[in-house]
Amino acid sequence: MYGNDFGVPARDGRDTPGPTGGTGTTPAPPDEPPGFQELIDTDARIEPRDAMPEAYRNTLVRQIAQHAHSEIIGMQPEGNWISRAPSLRRKAILMAKVQDEAGHGLYLYAAAETLGVDRADLLDALHAGRQKYSSIFNYPTLTWADVGAIGWLVDGAAIANQVPLCRCSYGPYARAMIRVCKEESFHQRQGFEALHTLSHGTEAQKAMAQDAVNRWWWPSLMMFGPSDADSTHSEQSMRWGIKRFSNDELRQRFVDMTVPQADALGLTLPDPDLCWNDERGHYDFGEIDFAELFEVIRGNGPCNKQRLDHRVRAHEEGAWVREAAVAYARKKQERAGSTTGAVA
């Protein structure tokens, strides 16, 4: 989610089947074109006009749509603070960031459309609950420090997930991610700077920053999905070059990157088990409550209903803008046709 792709375990504890229907070594789909896997194995790009297995296409549609939905829904938690930003500078920075997220959604919907789907259908699926967005955006932003924590932790986790997607086997997705990652890098630095200002301010400001980090740390680790043993889509996605690293590898990279940054901020990550492991050359960290993750994905998070209701309402209230844009484009095309006919 937010650049990753994973399913939700069934209520009996078993995983919902992914595109391959199970775990273990995944066989080639029966409709896989000759030479398709060889192209991927040589790091070649699959382009929209190339033949591809239907399961490959479906996996991409699901992941890219989920990613696009996350960018659009992700505008809400921080957009909530634009009118309450503590200074004009902070307001301008936050407005630019929220606008960036809207642009990311547009890039990604356009990438999904190269696979033959319609953007309107993807939005209908989101609004009806048939498609998901990242679970992280179903948590509330209670204080201004949450904006900094989202930038530092959530966008930091997104970068760890998304930079490998710049080498995704599907060309349009990979190319879209290059610009997205450049802008997400700025967002992460902005969040770090905002928290640094708070953590080096008054005692109350530092306490507010610490509280935000306490609340966002574990949900940020959940963004990478379940452990590799429980991941339903990772094996096939890695075989196809859609995904380059496993959930656990990406999560470990994020932890290793973030711990020194927390030290620089003077803030504590809320994990008593967090410590450096000389033998592994990585930080060990505590057990993640994946039961919480899957409950949020199922719609039982703190803000699920609020986020989706707001999204549907905004879409409905903006219908006149889309209709006006279509009417203007049609009129412009008709006028161009009339001019061409007159010249001929």
Coordinates of C-alpha atoms in Angstrom, one line a residue:
M1 CA 0.0 0.0 0.0
Y2 CA 1.3 3.4 -0.9
G3 CA 3.6 1.7 -3.3
N4 CA 3.1 -1.8 -1.9
D5 CA 0.5 -4.5 -2.5
F6 CA -0.8 -7.0 -0.1
G7 CA -4.0 -8.7 0.8
V8 CA -6.0 -9.1 4.0
P9 CA -6.1 -12.5 5.8
A10 CA -9.5 -14.1 6.0
R11 CA -11.3 -14.2 9.4
D12 CA -10.0 -17.8 9.9
G13 CA -6.5 -16.5 9.8
R14 CA -5.6 -17.8 6.3
D15 CA -4.4 -15.4 3.7
T16 CA -6.8 -14.2 1.0
P17 CA -5.4 -15.8 -2.2
G18 CA -3.3 -13.5 -4.4
P19 CA -3.1 -13.7 -8.1
T20 CA -1.4 -17.1 -8.0
G21 CA -3.8 -18.6 -5.5
G22 CA -1.3 -19.7 -3.0
T23 CA 2.3 -19.6 -1.7
G24 CA 5.4 -21.4 -2.8
T25 CA 7.1 -21.3 -6.2
T26 CA 4.7 -19.6 -8.6
P27 CA 4.4 -21.2 -12.0
A28 CA 4.2 -19.1 -15.2
P29 CA 0.5 -18.2 -16.1
P30 CA -0.9 -20.2 -19.0
D31 CA -1.3 -17.0 -21.1
E32 CA 2.3 -15.8 -20.6
P33 CA 3.7 -14.7 -24.0
P34 CA 6.9 -16.4 -25.2
G35 CA 9.9 -14.5 -24.0
F36 CA 7.9 -12.4 -21.5
Q37 CA 9.8 -13.6 -18.4
E38 CA 13.1 -13.4 -20.3
L39 CA 12.5 -9.7 -20.9
I40 CA 11.9 -9.1 -17.2
D41 CA 14.9 -11.1 -16.2
T42 CA 17.1 -8.9 -18.4
D43 CA 15.6 -5.7 -16.7
A44 CA 13.8 -4.7 -19.9
R45 CA 10.6 -2.6 -19.7
I46 CA 7.2 -3.9 -20.5
E47 CA 5.3 -1.2 -22.4
P48 CA 1.5 -0.8 -22.9
R49 CA 1.4 -2.3 -26.4
D50 CA 3.4 -5.3 -25.4
A51 CA 1.8 -8.7 -24.8
M52 CA 1.5 -9.5 -21.1
P53 CA -0.3 -12.1 -19.0
E54 CA -3.7 -11.0 -17.7
A55 CA -2.6 -11.7 -14.1
Y56 CA 0.4 -9.3 -14.6
R57 CA -2.0 -6.7 -15.9
N58 CA -4.4 -7.2 -13.1
T59 CA -1.7 -7.0 -10.5
L60 CA -0.5 -3.7 -11.9
V61 CA -4.0 -2.3 -12.1
R62 CA -4.6 -3.2 -8.5
Q63 CA -1.3 -1.8 -7.2
I64 CA -1.2 1.4 -9.2
A65 CA -4.8 2.2 -8.5
Q66 CA -4.3 1.6 -4.8
H67 CA -1.2 3.8 -4.9
A68 CA -3.1 6.6 -6.8
H69 CA -6.0 6.3 -4.3
S70 CA -3.5 6.7 -1.4
E71 CA -2.1 9.9 -2.9
I72 CA -5.6 11.4 -3.2
I73 CA -6.9 10.3 0.2
G74 CA -3.5 11.2 1.7
M75 CA -4.3 14.8 1.1
Q76 CA -6.9 14.8 3.8
P77 CA -4.9 14.3 7.1
E78 CA -2.5 17.2 6.3
G79 CA -4.9 19.3 4.4
N80 CA -6.8 19.4 7.7
W81 CA -4.0 21.7 9.0
I82 CA -3.6 24.2 6.2
S83 CA -5.9 26.7 7.8
R84 CA -4.2 26.2 11.2
A85 CA -0.6 26.2 10.2
P86 CA 1.5 28.2 12.8
S87 CA 3.0 30.6 10.2
L88 CA 2.6 31.8 6.6
R89 CA 5.8 29.9 5.7
R90 CA 4.5 26.7 7.1
K91 CA 1.1 27.2 5.4
A92 CA 2.8 27.8 2.0
I93 CA 5.0 24.7 2.4
L94 CA 2.0 22.5 3.4
M95 CA -0.1 23.8 0.6
A96 CA 2.6 22.9 -1.9
K97 CA 3.0 19.5 -0.4
V98 CA -0.8 18.7 -0.6
Q99 CA -0.8 20.0 -4.2
D100 CA 2.1 17.6 -4.9
E101 CA 0.1 14.7 -3.6
A102 CA -2.8 15.6 -6.0
G103 CA -0.3 15.6 -8.8
H104 CA 1.1 12.2 -7.8
G105 CA -2.4 10.8 -7.9
L106 CA -2.9 12.2 -11.5
Y107 CA 0.4 10.7 -12.7
L108 CA -0.6 7.3 -11.3
Y109 CA -4.2 7.3 -12.6
A110 CA -2.7 8.1 -16.0
A111 CA -0.2 5.2 -15.7
A112 CA -3.1 2.8 -14.8
E113 CA -5.1 4.0 -17.8
T114 CA -2.3 2.7 -20.1
L115 CA -3.4 -0.8 -19.0
G116 CA -6.8 -0.2 -20.5
V117 CA -8.8 0.8 -17.4
D118 CA -10.8 4.0 -17.1
R119 CA -10.0 6.4 -14.3
A120 CA -13.7 6.9 -13.6
D121 CA -14.1 3.2 -13.0
L122 CA -11.2 3.2 -10.6
L123 CA -12.7 6.0 -8.6
D124 CA -16.1 4.3 -8.5
A125 CA -14.4 1.2 -7.1
L126 CA -12.7 3.3 -4.5
H127 CA -15.9 5.0 -3.5
A128 CA -17.8 1.7 -3.3
G129 CA -15.0 0.1 -1.1
R130 CA -14.0 -2.4 -3.8
Q131 CA -10.5 -0.9 -4.0
K132 CA -8.3 0.1 -1.1
Y133 CA -5.8 2.9 -0.2
S134 CA -3.0 2.9 2.3
S135 CA -4.1 2.1 5.9
I136 CA -1.8 4.9 7.2
F137 CA -4.3 7.6 6.2
N138 CA -7.0 6.2 8.5
Y139 CA -5.3 7.7 11.5
P140 CA -6.1 11.2 12.8
T141 CA -3.8 14.2 12.8
L142 CA -4.4 15.6 16.3
T143 CA -1.7 18.3 16.5
W144 CA 0.5 20.3 14.2
A145 CA 3.4 17.9 15.1
D146 CA 1.5 15.2 13.3
V147 CA 2.2 17.0 10.0
G148 CA 5.9 16.8 10.7
A149 CA 5.6 13.1 11.8
I150 CA 3.8 12.3 8.6
G151 CA 6.5 14.0 6.5
W152 CA 9.3 12.3 8.3
L153 CA 8.0 8.9 9.0
V154 CA 5.1 8.2 6.6
D155 CA 6.8 9.8 3.6
G156 CA 10.1 8.3 4.7
A157 CA 8.5 4.8 4.6
A158 CA 6.9 5.7 1.3
I159 CA 10.3 6.6 -0.2
A160 CA 11.7 3.2 1.0
N161 CA 8.8 1.5 -0.8
Q162 CA 8.8 3.7 -3.9
V163 CA 12.4 4.2 -4.9
P164 CA 12.7 0.6 -6.1
L165 CA 9.5 1.1 -8.1
C166 CA 11.6 3.4 -10.4
R167 CA 13.0 0.2 -11.7
C168 CA 9.6 -1.5 -12.0
S169 CA 9.2 -3.8 -15.0
Y170 CA 6.2 -1.8 -16.3
G171 CA 7.5 1.3 -18.1
P172 CA 4.7 3.8 -17.4
Y173 CA 4.7 3.1 -13.7
A174 CA 8.5 3.2 -13.4
R175 CA 8.7 6.5 -15.2
A176 CA 5.9 8.1 -13.1
M177 CA 7.7 7.1 -10.0
I178 CA 10.9 9.0 -10.8
R179 CA 9.2 12.4 -10.4
V180 CA 7.0 11.1 -7.5
C181 CA 10.1 10.0 -5.5
K182 CA 11.9 13.3 -6.1
E183 CA 9.0 15.2 -4.6
E184 CA 8.5 12.7 -1.8
S185 CA 12.2 13.2 -0.8
F186 CA 11.4 16.9 -0.4
H187 CA 8.3 16.0 1.7
Q188 CA 10.4 13.8 4.0
R189 CA 13.0 16.6 4.5
Q190 CA 10.3 19.1 5.2
G191 CA 8.8 16.8 7.9
F192 CA 12.1 16.3 9.5
E193 CA 12.8 20.0 9.6
A194 CA 9.4 20.7 11.1
L195 CA 10.0 18.1 13.9
H196 CA 13.5 19.4 14.4
T197 CA 12.1 22.9 15.0
L198 CA 9.6 21.5 17.5
S199 CA 12.0 19.2 19.3
H200 CA 14.5 22.0 19.8
G201 CA 11.8 24.5 20.9
T202 CA 10.0 24.7 24.2
E203 CA 9.4 21.7 26.5
A204 CA 5.7 21.8 25.4
Q205 CA 6.7 21.7 21.7
K206 CA 9.2 18.9 22.2
A207 CA 6.5 16.9 24.1
M208 CA 4.1 17.5 21.2
A209 CA 6.7 16.2 18.7
Q210 CA 7.4 13.2 20.9
D211 CA 3.7 12.4 21.2
A212 CA 3.2 12.5 17.4
V213 CA 6.2 10.2 16.9
N214 CA 4.8 7.8 19.5
R215 CA 1.5 7.6 17.6
W216 CA 2.9 7.4 14.0
W217 CA 5.9 5.0 14.4
W218 CA 4.1 1.7 14.5
P219 CA 1.6 2.5 11.7
S220 CA 4.5 3.6 9.6
L221 CA 6.2 0.2 10.0
M222 CA 2.9 -1.4 9.1
M223 CA 2.9 0.4 5.7
F224 CA 5.3 -2.2 4.4
G225 CA 2.7 -5.0 4.7
P226 CA 2.8 -8.2 6.6
S227 CA 5.9 -10.3 7.1
D228 CA 7.2 -12.1 4.1
A229 CA 5.9 -15.4 5.3
D230 CA 2.4 -14.0 5.4
S231 CA 2.5 -11.9 2.2
T232 CA 0.1 -13.0 -0.5
H233 CA 1.3 -11.1 -3.5
S234 CA 5.1 -10.5 -3.0
E235 CA 6.5 -13.7 -4.5
Q236 CA 4.7 -13.3 -7.9
S237 CA 5.3 -9.5 -8.0
M238 CA 9.0 -10.0 -7.4
R239 CA 9.2 -12.7 -10.1
W240 CA 7.6 -10.2 -12.5
G241 CA 9.9 -7.3 -11.5
I242 CA 7.0 -5.2 -10.2
K243 CA 8.5 -5.4 -6.8
R244 CA 12.3 -5.5 -6.2
F245 CA 12.6 -6.2 -2.5
S246 CA 10.4 -8.1 0.1
N247 CA 8.3 -6.4 2.7
D248 CA 10.7 -7.3 5.5
E249 CA 13.8 -6.1 3.6
L250 CA 12.1 -2.7 2.9
R251 CA 11.0 -2.4 6.5
Q252 CA 14.5 -3.1 7.8
R253 CA 15.9 -0.5 5.5
F254 CA 13.5 2.1 6.8
V255 CA 14.3 1.3 10.5
D256 CA 18.0 1.4 9.8
M257 CA 17.6 4.8 8.1
T258 CA 15.3 6.3 10.7
V259 CA 17.0 5.5 14.0
P260 CA 20.0 7.8 13.5
Q261 CA 17.6 10.5 12.3
A262 CA 15.6 10.2 15.6
D263 CA 18.8 10.6 17.5
A264 CA 19.5 13.9 15.5
L265 CA 16.0 15.1 16.4
G266 CA 16.5 14.3 20.1
L267 CA 13.3 12.1 20.0
T268 CA 12.8 8.5 21.1
L269 CA 11.2 5.9 18.9
P270 CA 8.6 4.1 21.0
D271 CA 10.1 0.6 21.0
P272 CA 11.9 -0.8 24.0
D273 CA 13.2 -3.7 21.9
L274 CA 14.9 -1.3 19.4
C275 CA 18.7 -2.0 19.5
W276 CA 21.7 -2.4 17.2
N277 CA 22.6 -6.0 16.4
D278 CA 26.3 -6.3 15.6
E279 CA 25.9 -9.8 14.2
R280 CA 23.2 -8.9 11.7
G281 CA 24.5 -5.4 11.0
H282 CA 21.0 -4.0 11.4
Y283 CA 18.7 -2.7 14.1
D284 CA 16.4 -5.2 15.9
F285 CA 12.9 -4.0 16.6
G286 CA 9.8 -5.2 18.4
E287 CA 6.9 -7.2 17.2
I288 CA 4.4 -5.4 15.0
D289 CA 0.7 -5.7 15.7
F290 CA -0.5 -6.8 12.3
A291 CA -3.9 -7.5 13.7
E292 CA -4.3 -3.7 14.0
L293 CA -3.2 -3.3 10.4
F294 CA -5.8 -5.7 9.0
E295 CA -8.5 -4.3 11.1
V296 CA -7.8 -0.9 9.7
I297 CA -7.8 -2.3 6.1
R298 CA -11.1 -4.0 6.8
G299 CA -12.6 -0.5 7.5
N300 CA -12.3 -0.5 11.3
G301 CA -9.7 2.2 11.7
P302 CA -10.2 5.5 13.5
C303 CA -10.9 7.5 10.4
N304 CA -11.9 5.1 7.6
K305 CA -15.5 6.3 7.3
Q306 CA -14.5 9.9 7.6
R307 CA -11.9 9.7 4.9
L308 CA -14.1 7.9 2.4
D309 CA -17.2 10.0 3.1
H310 CA -15.1 13.1 2.5
R311 CA -13.7 11.8 -0.7
V312 CA -17.1 10.8 -2.1
R313 CA -18.6 14.1 -1.1
A314 CA -15.8 16.1 -2.8
H315 CA -16.1 14.0 -5.9
E316 CA -19.8 14.6 -6.1
E317 CA -19.6 18.3 -5.4
G318 CA -16.8 18.6 -8.1
A319 CA -18.9 17.0 -10.8
W320 CA -19.8 20.4 -12.3
V321 CA -16.1 21.2 -12.8
R322 CA -15.5 18.0 -14.7
E323 CA -18.6 18.5 -16.8
A324 CA -17.5 22.1 -17.6
A325 CA -14.0 20.9 -18.6
V326 CA -15.4 18.3 -20.9
A327 CA -17.8 20.8 -22.5
Y328 CA -15.0 23.3 -23.0
A329 CA -12.8 20.7 -24.6
R330 CA -15.6 19.6 -26.9
K331 CA -16.3 23.1 -27.9
K332 CA -12.6 23.8 -28.6
Q333 CA -12.4 20.7 -30.7
E334 CA -15.5 21.7 -32.7
R335 CA -14.1 25.1 -33.3
A336 CA -10.8 23.7 -34.5
G337 CA -12.7 21.4 -36.9
S338 CA -14.7 24.3 -38.3
T339 CA -11.6 26.4 -38.8
T340 CA -9.9 23.5 -40.6
G341 CA -12.9 23.0 -42.8
A342 CA -13.1 26.7 -43.7
V343 CA -9.4 26.7 -44.7
A344 CA -9.8 23.6 -46.8

